Amino acid sequence: MATPPSQAKTKSSQAKTKKRRPAADDPPTPGSNDPLLAELRETTTQRLAALLASNTNLLSDLGRLNTSGVDTGTVFGRALKRARGLETLVPPPPPPPEHRPRPVKCAASLHTSVIVDGAAVAFGFEPCGGDWRSPGHVPSQLPRIGTARDVAVACGWGFTVVVDAFGVARAGGRLPGLAPGSSLRPLLPKVRVLAVSAGAAHVLFCVEIK
């Protein structure tokens, strides 16, 4: 038997009434019933707003995320976890090439020598052969042969070895045949040096064999 229209409407309204929860059953917002938590929430919101206002770049990035449909609440949640050490940090993207640190060839013993813009610079005890009792000094560029750029350097106990882009090695200091002081003399004539390393009283070359 078909249900009269009036009874059908009554059942439909009763079903809707059952599905709708009373307002009193809605879960309260955390902190809404606690005046201390409510005050802390408001104070924290004001402090975050002040921090964002002082960081225009971060504020702009959050605005872009928000307009793109990204839930910024999730972003804040992840940031909070990372700040508290509860989430593994993701390494940041590498900086652009113009901001990346340049690799610098360097070596150290009783003195230190580095390659800066194609030139060997040394500082510390006499860079090319003074003994440990020699006074230290400020960085100074070591003498060059021609216009070739220096590409490698090695330091030993009171001596320095430099190799330029043509593979010419020159050295100075407390090694047999070398004079102490800031002068450098060529080593291994007619041999192209590819790499150099030094110990306390020896030098190791990697050379090109034709």
PDB file of C-alpha atoms in Angstrom:
ATOM      1  CA  MET A   1       0.000   0.000   0.000  1.00  0.00           C
ATOM      2  CA  ALA A   2       1.374   3.417  -0.962  1.00  0.00           C
ATOM      3  CA  THR A   3       2.217   5.850   1.861  1.00  0.00           C
ATOM      4  CA  PRO A   4       0.053   8.996   1.843  1.00  0.00           C
ATOM      5  CA  PRO A   5       1.944  12.179   0.904  1.00  0.00           C
ATOM      6  CA  SER A   6       1.364  13.729   4.320  1.00  0.00           C
ATOM      7  CA  GLN A   7       2.906  10.755   6.150  1.00  0.00           C
ATOM      8  CA  ALA A   8       5.860  10.666   3.735  1.00  0.00           C
ATOM      9  CA  LYS A   9       6.635  14.302   4.486  1.00  0.00           C
ATOM     10  CA  THR A  10       6.410  13.618   8.218  1.00  0.00           C
ATOM     11  CA  LYS A  11       8.889  10.695   7.992  1.00  0.00           C
ATOM     12  CA  SER A  12      11.247  12.745   5.844  1.00  0.00           C
ATOM     13  CA  SER A  13      11.240  15.623   8.336  1.00  0.00           C
ATOM     14  CA  GLN A  14      11.793  13.184  11.208  1.00  0.00           C
ATOM     15  CA  ALA A  15      14.794  11.639   9.405  1.00  0.00           C
ATOM     16  CA  LYS A  16      16.308  15.064   8.838  1.00  0.00           C
ATOM     17  CA  THR A  17      15.713  15.916  12.470  1.00  0.00           C
ATOM     18  CA  LYS A  18      17.525  12.751  13.578  1.00  0.00           C
ATOM     19  CA  LYS A  19      20.555  13.417  11.321  1.00  0.00           C
ATOM     20  CA  ARG A  20      21.013  16.987  12.596  1.00  0.00           C
ATOM     21  CA  ARG A  21      22.937  17.067  15.876  1.00  0.00           C
ATOM     22  CA  PRO A  22      21.986  19.598  18.494  1.00  0.00           C
ATOM     23  CA  ALA A  23      24.299  22.604  18.772  1.00  0.00           C
ATOM     24  CA  ALA A  24      25.210  21.529  22.293  1.00  0.00           C
ATOM     25  CA  ASP A  25      26.781  18.325  20.924  1.00  0.00           C
ATOM     26  CA  ASP A  26      29.219  20.183  18.611  1.00  0.00           C
ATOM     27  CA  PRO A  27      32.794  19.719  19.832  1.00  0.00           C
ATOM     28  CA  PRO A  28      34.140  22.941  21.378  1.00  0.00           C
ATOM     29  CA  THR A  29      37.121  24.669  19.831  1.00  0.00           C
ATOM     30  CA  PRO A  30      40.243  23.780  21.866  1.00  0.00           C
ATOM     31  CA  GLY A  31      40.775  26.509  24.390  1.00  0.00           C
ATOM     32  CA  SER A  32      37.417  28.172  23.815  1.00  0.00           C
ATOM     33  CA  ASN A  33      36.152  27.237  27.271  1.00  0.00           C
ATOM     34  CA  ASP A  34      39.430  27.926  29.076  1.00  0.00           C
ATOM     35  CA  PRO A  35      40.102  31.656  29.490  1.00  0.00           C
ATOM     36  CA  LEU A  36      43.836  31.093  30.040  1.00  0.00           C
ATOM     37  CA  LEU A  37      44.202  29.059  26.848  1.00  0.00           C
ATOM     38  CA  ALA A  38      42.068  31.530  24.939  1.00  0.00           C
ATOM     39  CA  GLU A  39      44.316  34.380  26.077  1.00  0.00           C
ATOM     40  CA  LEU A  40      47.457  32.404  25.207  1.00  0.00           C
ATOM     41  CA  ARG A  41      46.040  31.627  21.768  1.00  0.00           C
ATOM     42  CA  GLU A  42      45.333  35.298  21.103  1.00  0.00           C
ATOM     43  CA  THR A  43      48.746  36.379  22.379  1.00  0.00           C
ATOM     44  CA  THR A  44      50.509  33.748  20.239  1.00  0.00           C
ATOM     45  CA  THR A  45      48.511  34.823  17.195  1.00  0.00           C
ATOM     46  CA  GLN A  46      49.550  38.444  17.718  1.00  0.00           C
ATOM     47  CA  ARG A  47      53.217  37.474  18.116  1.00  0.00           C
ATOM     48  CA  LEU A  48      53.166  35.354  14.948  1.00  0.00           C
ATOM     49  CA  ALA A  49      51.476  38.194  13.079  1.00  0.00           C
ATOM     50  CA  ALA A  50      54.193  40.598  14.237  1.00  0.00           C
ATOM     51  CA  LEU A  51      56.940  38.179  13.150  1.00  0.00           C
ATOM     52  CA  LEU A  52      55.347  37.724   9.734  1.00  0.00           C
ATOM     53  CA  ALA A  53      54.906  41.464   9.310  1.00  0.00           C
ATOM     54  CA  SER A  54      58.628  41.954   9.997  1.00  0.00           C
ATOM     55  CA  ASN A  55      59.613  39.271   7.456  1.00  0.00           C
ATOM     56  CA  THR A  56      58.160  40.454   4.177  1.00  0.00           C
ATOM     57  CA  ASN A  57      59.743  37.663   2.154  1.00  0.00           C
ATOM     58  CA  LEU A  58      58.185  34.949   4.320  1.00  0.00           C
ATOM     59  CA  LEU A  59      54.860  36.783   4.334  1.00  0.00           C
ATOM     60  CA  SER A  60      54.940  36.984   0.536  1.00  0.00           C
ATOM     61  CA  ASP A  61      55.759  33.277   0.209  1.00  0.00           C
ATOM     62  CA  LEU A  62      52.896  32.326   2.522  1.00  0.00           C
ATOM     63  CA  GLY A  63      50.568  34.544   0.511  1.00  0.00           C
ATOM     64  CA  ARG A  64      51.579  32.793  -2.713  1.00  0.00           C
ATOM     65  CA  LEU A  65      50.990  29.401  -1.123  1.00  0.00           C
ATOM     66  CA  ASN A  66      47.600  30.512   0.146  1.00  0.00           C
ATOM     67  CA  THR A  67      46.439  31.869  -3.220  1.00  0.00           C
ATOM     68  CA  SER A  68      47.659  28.649  -4.859  1.00  0.00           C
ATOM     69  CA  GLY A  69      45.370  26.578  -2.652  1.00  0.00           C
ATOM     70  CA  VAL A  70      48.016  25.271  -0.249  1.00  0.00           C
ATOM     71  CA  ASP A  71      46.853  24.853   3.334  1.00  0.00           C
ATOM     72  CA  THR A  72      49.093  27.266   5.234  1.00  0.00           C
ATOM     73  CA  GLY A  73      47.947  25.655   8.473  1.00  0.00           C
ATOM     74  CA  THR A  74      49.761  22.505   7.386  1.00  0.00           C
ATOM     75  CA  VAL A  75      52.854  24.589   6.623  1.00  0.00           C
ATOM     76  CA  PHE A  76      52.796  26.064  10.138  1.00  0.00           C
ATOM     77  CA  GLY A  77      52.267  22.619  11.634  1.00  0.00           C
ATOM     78  CA  ARG A  78      55.291  21.164   9.840  1.00  0.00           C
ATOM     79  CA  ALA A  79      57.404  24.198  10.706  1.00  0.00           C
ATOM     80  CA  LEU A  80      56.459  23.802  14.370  1.00  0.00           C
ATOM     81  CA  LYS A  81      57.431  20.124  14.351  1.00  0.00           C
ATOM     82  CA  ARG A  82      60.786  20.860  12.742  1.00  0.00           C
ATOM     83  CA  ALA A  83      61.492  23.688  15.162  1.00  0.00           C
ATOM     84  CA  ARG A  84      60.806  21.318  18.057  1.00  0.00           C
ATOM     85  CA  GLY A  85      62.935  18.558  16.497  1.00  0.00           C
ATOM     86  CA  LEU A  86      59.983  16.224  15.922  1.00  0.00           C
ATOM     87  CA  GLU A  87      60.381  15.955  12.176  1.00  0.00           C
ATOM     88  CA  THR A  88      63.417  15.144  10.078  1.00  0.00           C
ATOM     89  CA  LEU A  89      64.844  18.214   8.440  1.00  0.00           C
ATOM     90  CA  VAL A  90      64.809  18.337   4.664  1.00  0.00           C
ATOM     91  CA  PRO A  91      68.016  19.828   3.248  1.00  0.00           C
ATOM     92  CA  PRO A  92      67.389  23.192   1.597  1.00  0.00           C
ATOM     93  CA  PRO A  93      67.829  23.549  -2.168  1.00  0.00           C
ATOM     94  CA  PRO A  94      71.327  24.524  -3.295  1.00  0.00           C
ATOM     95  CA  PRO A  95      71.973  28.254  -3.720  1.00  0.00           C
ATOM     96  CA  PRO A  96      72.178  29.752  -7.224  1.00  0.00           C
ATOM     97  CA  PRO A  97      75.582  29.426  -8.916  1.00  0.00           C
ATOM     98  CA  GLU A  98      76.545  33.037  -8.248  1.00  0.00           C
ATOM     99  CA  HIS A  99      76.091  32.493  -4.487  1.00  0.00           C
ATOM    100  CA  ARG A 100      77.813  29.131  -4.198  1.00  0.00           C
ATOM    101  CA  PRO A 101      81.199  29.029  -2.457  1.00  0.00           C
ATOM    102  CA  ARG A 102      84.134  28.653  -4.786  1.00  0.00           C
ATOM    103  CA  PRO A 103      86.370  25.614  -4.309  1.00  0.00           C
ATOM    104  CA  VAL A 104      89.829  26.751  -3.230  1.00  0.00           C
ATOM    105  CA  LYS A 105      92.998  24.680  -3.457  1.00  0.00           C
ATOM    106  CA  CYS A 106      94.823  24.810  -0.147  1.00  0.00           C
ATOM    107  CA  ALA A 107      97.543  23.128   1.881  1.00  0.00           C
ATOM    108  CA  ALA A 108      98.929  23.590   5.367  1.00  0.00           C
ATOM    109  CA  SER A 109     101.956  22.753   7.480  1.00  0.00           C
ATOM    110  CA  LEU A 110     103.787  25.219   9.723  1.00  0.00           C
ATOM    111  CA  HIS A 111     102.450  27.707   7.198  1.00  0.00           C
ATOM    112  CA  THR A 112      99.412  27.780   4.939  1.00  0.00           C
ATOM    113  CA  SER A 113      99.128  28.380   1.220  1.00  0.00           C
ATOM    114  CA  VAL A 114      95.961  28.741  -0.850  1.00  0.00           C
ATOM    115  CA  ILE A 115      95.120  29.431  -4.486  1.00  0.00           C
ATOM    116  CA  VAL A 116      93.134  32.642  -4.815  1.00  0.00           C
ATOM    117  CA  ASP A 117      92.034  33.763  -8.284  1.00  0.00           C
ATOM    118  CA  GLY A 118      94.823  31.792  -9.932  1.00  0.00           C
ATOM    119  CA  ALA A 119      97.638  32.935  -7.638  1.00  0.00           C
ATOM    120  CA  ALA A 120      99.337  31.143  -4.732  1.00  0.00           C
ATOM    121  CA  VAL A 121      99.091  33.088  -1.497  1.00  0.00           C
ATOM    122  CA  ALA A 122     100.918  32.023   1.679  1.00  0.00           C
ATOM    123  CA  PHE A 123     100.946  33.074   5.308  1.00  0.00           C
ATOM    124  CA  GLY A 124     102.181  31.795   8.639  1.00  0.00           C
ATOM    125  CA  PHE A 125     105.835  30.919   9.241  1.00  0.00           C
ATOM    126  CA  GLU A 126     108.098  31.889   6.357  1.00  0.00           C
ATOM    127  CA  PRO A 127     106.049  30.408   3.498  1.00  0.00           C
ATOM    128  CA  CYS A 128     108.958  29.267   1.398  1.00  0.00           C
ATOM    129  CA  GLY A 129     111.418  27.864   3.831  1.00  0.00           C
ATOM    130  CA  GLY A 130     111.934  29.617   7.150  1.00  0.00           C
ATOM    131  CA  ASP A 131     112.184  27.378  10.193  1.00  0.00           C
ATOM    132  CA  TRP A 132     109.635  27.191  12.996  1.00  0.00           C
ATOM    133  CA  ARG A 133     111.403  29.947  14.913  1.00  0.00           C
ATOM    134  CA  SER A 134     110.747  32.434  12.104  1.00  0.00           C
ATOM    135  CA  PRO A 135     108.111  35.039  12.892  1.00  0.00           C
ATOM    136  CA  GLY A 136     104.692  34.761  11.304  1.00  0.00           C
ATOM    137  CA  HIS A 137     103.527  37.287   8.756  1.00  0.00           C
ATOM    138  CA  VAL A 138     100.474  38.430   6.874  1.00  0.00           C
ATOM    139  CA  PRO A 139      99.339  36.724   3.628  1.00  0.00           C
ATOM    140  CA  SER A 140     101.467  37.478   0.600  1.00  0.00           C
ATOM    141  CA  GLN A 141     101.383  36.339  -3.011  1.00  0.00           C
ATOM    142  CA  LEU A 142     104.156  33.975  -4.024  1.00  0.00           C
ATOM    143  CA  PRO A 143     106.285  34.797  -7.075  1.00  0.00           C
ATOM    144  CA  ARG A 144     104.980  33.513 -10.407  1.00  0.00           C
ATOM    145  CA  ILE A 145     106.677  32.358 -13.594  1.00  0.00           C
ATOM    146  CA  GLY A 146     105.074  34.025 -16.603  1.00  0.00           C
ATOM    147  CA  THR A 147     101.322  34.580 -16.683  1.00  0.00           C
ATOM    148  CA  ALA A 148     100.070  31.010 -16.149  1.00  0.00           C
ATOM    149  CA  ARG A 149      97.500  30.640 -13.382  1.00  0.00           C
ATOM    150  CA  ASP A 150      98.426  28.585 -10.341  1.00  0.00           C
ATOM    151  CA  VAL A 151      96.202  25.515  -9.945  1.00  0.00           C
ATOM    152  CA  ALA A 152      97.712  23.426  -7.114  1.00  0.00           C
ATOM    153  CA  VAL A 153      99.808  23.897  -4.009  1.00  0.00           C
ATOM    154  CA  ALA A 154     101.405  21.669  -1.371  1.00  0.00           C
ATOM    155  CA  CYS A 155     103.172  22.532   1.875  1.00  0.00           C
ATOM    156  CA  GLY A 156     105.751  20.544   3.804  1.00  0.00           C
ATOM    157  CA  TRP A 157     107.958  21.191   6.817  1.00  0.00           C
ATOM    158  CA  GLY A 158     109.238  24.622   5.829  1.00  0.00           C
ATOM    159  CA  PHE A 159     108.772  24.429   2.055  1.00  0.00           C
ATOM    160  CA  THR A 160     106.116  25.174  -0.527  1.00  0.00           C
ATOM    161  CA  VAL A 161     105.446  23.639  -3.957  1.00  0.00           C
ATOM    162  CA  VAL A 162     103.190  25.330  -6.511  1.00  0.00           C
ATOM    163  CA  VAL A 163     101.969  23.985  -9.892  1.00  0.00           C
ATOM    164  CA  ASP A 164     100.572  26.243 -12.591  1.00  0.00           C
ATOM    165  CA  ALA A 165      98.109  25.562 -15.399  1.00  0.00           C
ATOM    166  CA  PHE A 166     100.901  24.539 -17.772  1.00  0.00           C
ATOM    167  CA  GLY A 167     102.040  21.830 -15.366  1.00  0.00           C
ATOM    168  CA  VAL A 168     105.188  23.702 -14.344  1.00  0.00           C
ATOM    169  CA  ALA A 169     106.159  23.023 -10.732  1.00  0.00           C
ATOM    170  CA  ARG A 170     108.140  25.497  -8.698  1.00  0.00           C
ATOM    171  CA  ALA A 171     109.222  25.292  -5.097  1.00  0.00           C
ATOM    172  CA  GLY A 172     111.108  27.057  -2.367  1.00  0.00           C
ATOM    173  CA  GLY A 173     112.189  26.333   1.168  1.00  0.00           C
ATOM    174  CA  ARG A 174     113.953  23.799   3.292  1.00  0.00           C
ATOM    175  CA  LEU A 175     114.476  21.016   0.760  1.00  0.00           C
ATOM    176  CA  PRO A 176     117.814  20.048  -0.787  1.00  0.00           C
ATOM    177  CA  GLY A 177     118.616  22.455  -3.590  1.00  0.00           C
ATOM    178  CA  LEU A 178     116.082  25.054  -2.485  1.00  0.00           C
ATOM    179  CA  ALA A 179     116.912  28.368  -0.898  1.00  0.00           C
ATOM    180  CA  PRO A 180     114.959  29.551   2.144  1.00  0.00           C
ATOM    181  CA  GLY A 181     112.995  32.739   1.632  1.00  0.00           C
ATOM    182  CA  SER A 182     110.184  33.888  -0.590  1.00  0.00           C
ATOM    183  CA  SER A 183     111.780  32.796  -3.877  1.00  0.00           C
ATOM    184  CA  LEU A 184     110.556  29.818  -5.908  1.00  0.00           C
ATOM    185  CA  ARG A 185     112.629  27.886  -8.416  1.00  0.00           C
ATOM    186  CA  PRO A 186     111.330  25.577 -11.179  1.00  0.00           C
ATOM    187  CA  LEU A 187     111.419  21.835 -10.561  1.00  0.00           C
ATOM    188  CA  LEU A 188     111.271  18.882 -12.991  1.00  0.00           C
ATOM    189  CA  PRO A 189     112.112  20.748 -16.206  1.00  0.00           C
ATOM    190  CA  LYS A 190     110.343  19.493 -19.348  1.00  0.00           C
ATOM    191  CA  VAL A 191     107.913  17.468 -17.231  1.00  0.00           C
ATOM    192  CA  ARG A 192     104.226  18.338 -17.009  1.00  0.00           C
ATOM    193  CA  VAL A 193     102.972  17.928 -13.461  1.00  0.00           C
ATOM    194  CA  LEU A 194      99.330  16.921 -13.033  1.00  0.00           C
ATOM    195  CA  ALA A 195      99.092  16.810  -9.242  1.00  0.00           C
ATOM    196  CA  VAL A 196     101.291  17.371  -6.206  1.00  0.00           C
ATOM    197  CA  SER A 197     101.356  16.350  -2.564  1.00  0.00           C
ATOM    198  CA  ALA A 198     103.888  16.930   0.172  1.00  0.00           C
ATOM    199  CA  GLY A 199     104.884  15.409   3.493  1.00  0.00           C
ATOM    200  CA  ALA A 200     107.230  16.583   6.199  1.00  0.00           C
ATOM    201  CA  ALA A 201     110.369  16.218   4.053  1.00  0.00           C
ATOM    202  CA  HIS A 202     109.287  14.833   0.685  1.00  0.00           C
ATOM    203  CA  VAL A 203     107.203  15.738  -2.356  1.00  0.00           C
ATOM    204  CA  LEU A 204     105.090  13.412  -4.493  1.00  0.00           C
ATOM    205  CA  PHE A 205     104.287  14.384  -8.086  1.00  0.00           C
ATOM    206  CA  CYS A 206     101.844  12.875 -10.575  1.00  0.00           C
ATOM    207  CA  VAL A 207     103.273  13.622 -14.010  1.00  0.00           C
ATOM    208  CA  GLU A 208     102.216  13.171 -17.614  1.00  0.00           C
ATOM    209  CA  ILE A 209     104.015  10.387 -19.489  1.00  0.00           C
ATOM    210  CA  LYS A 210     104.199  10.734 -23.246  1.00  0.00           C
TER     211      LYS A 210
END
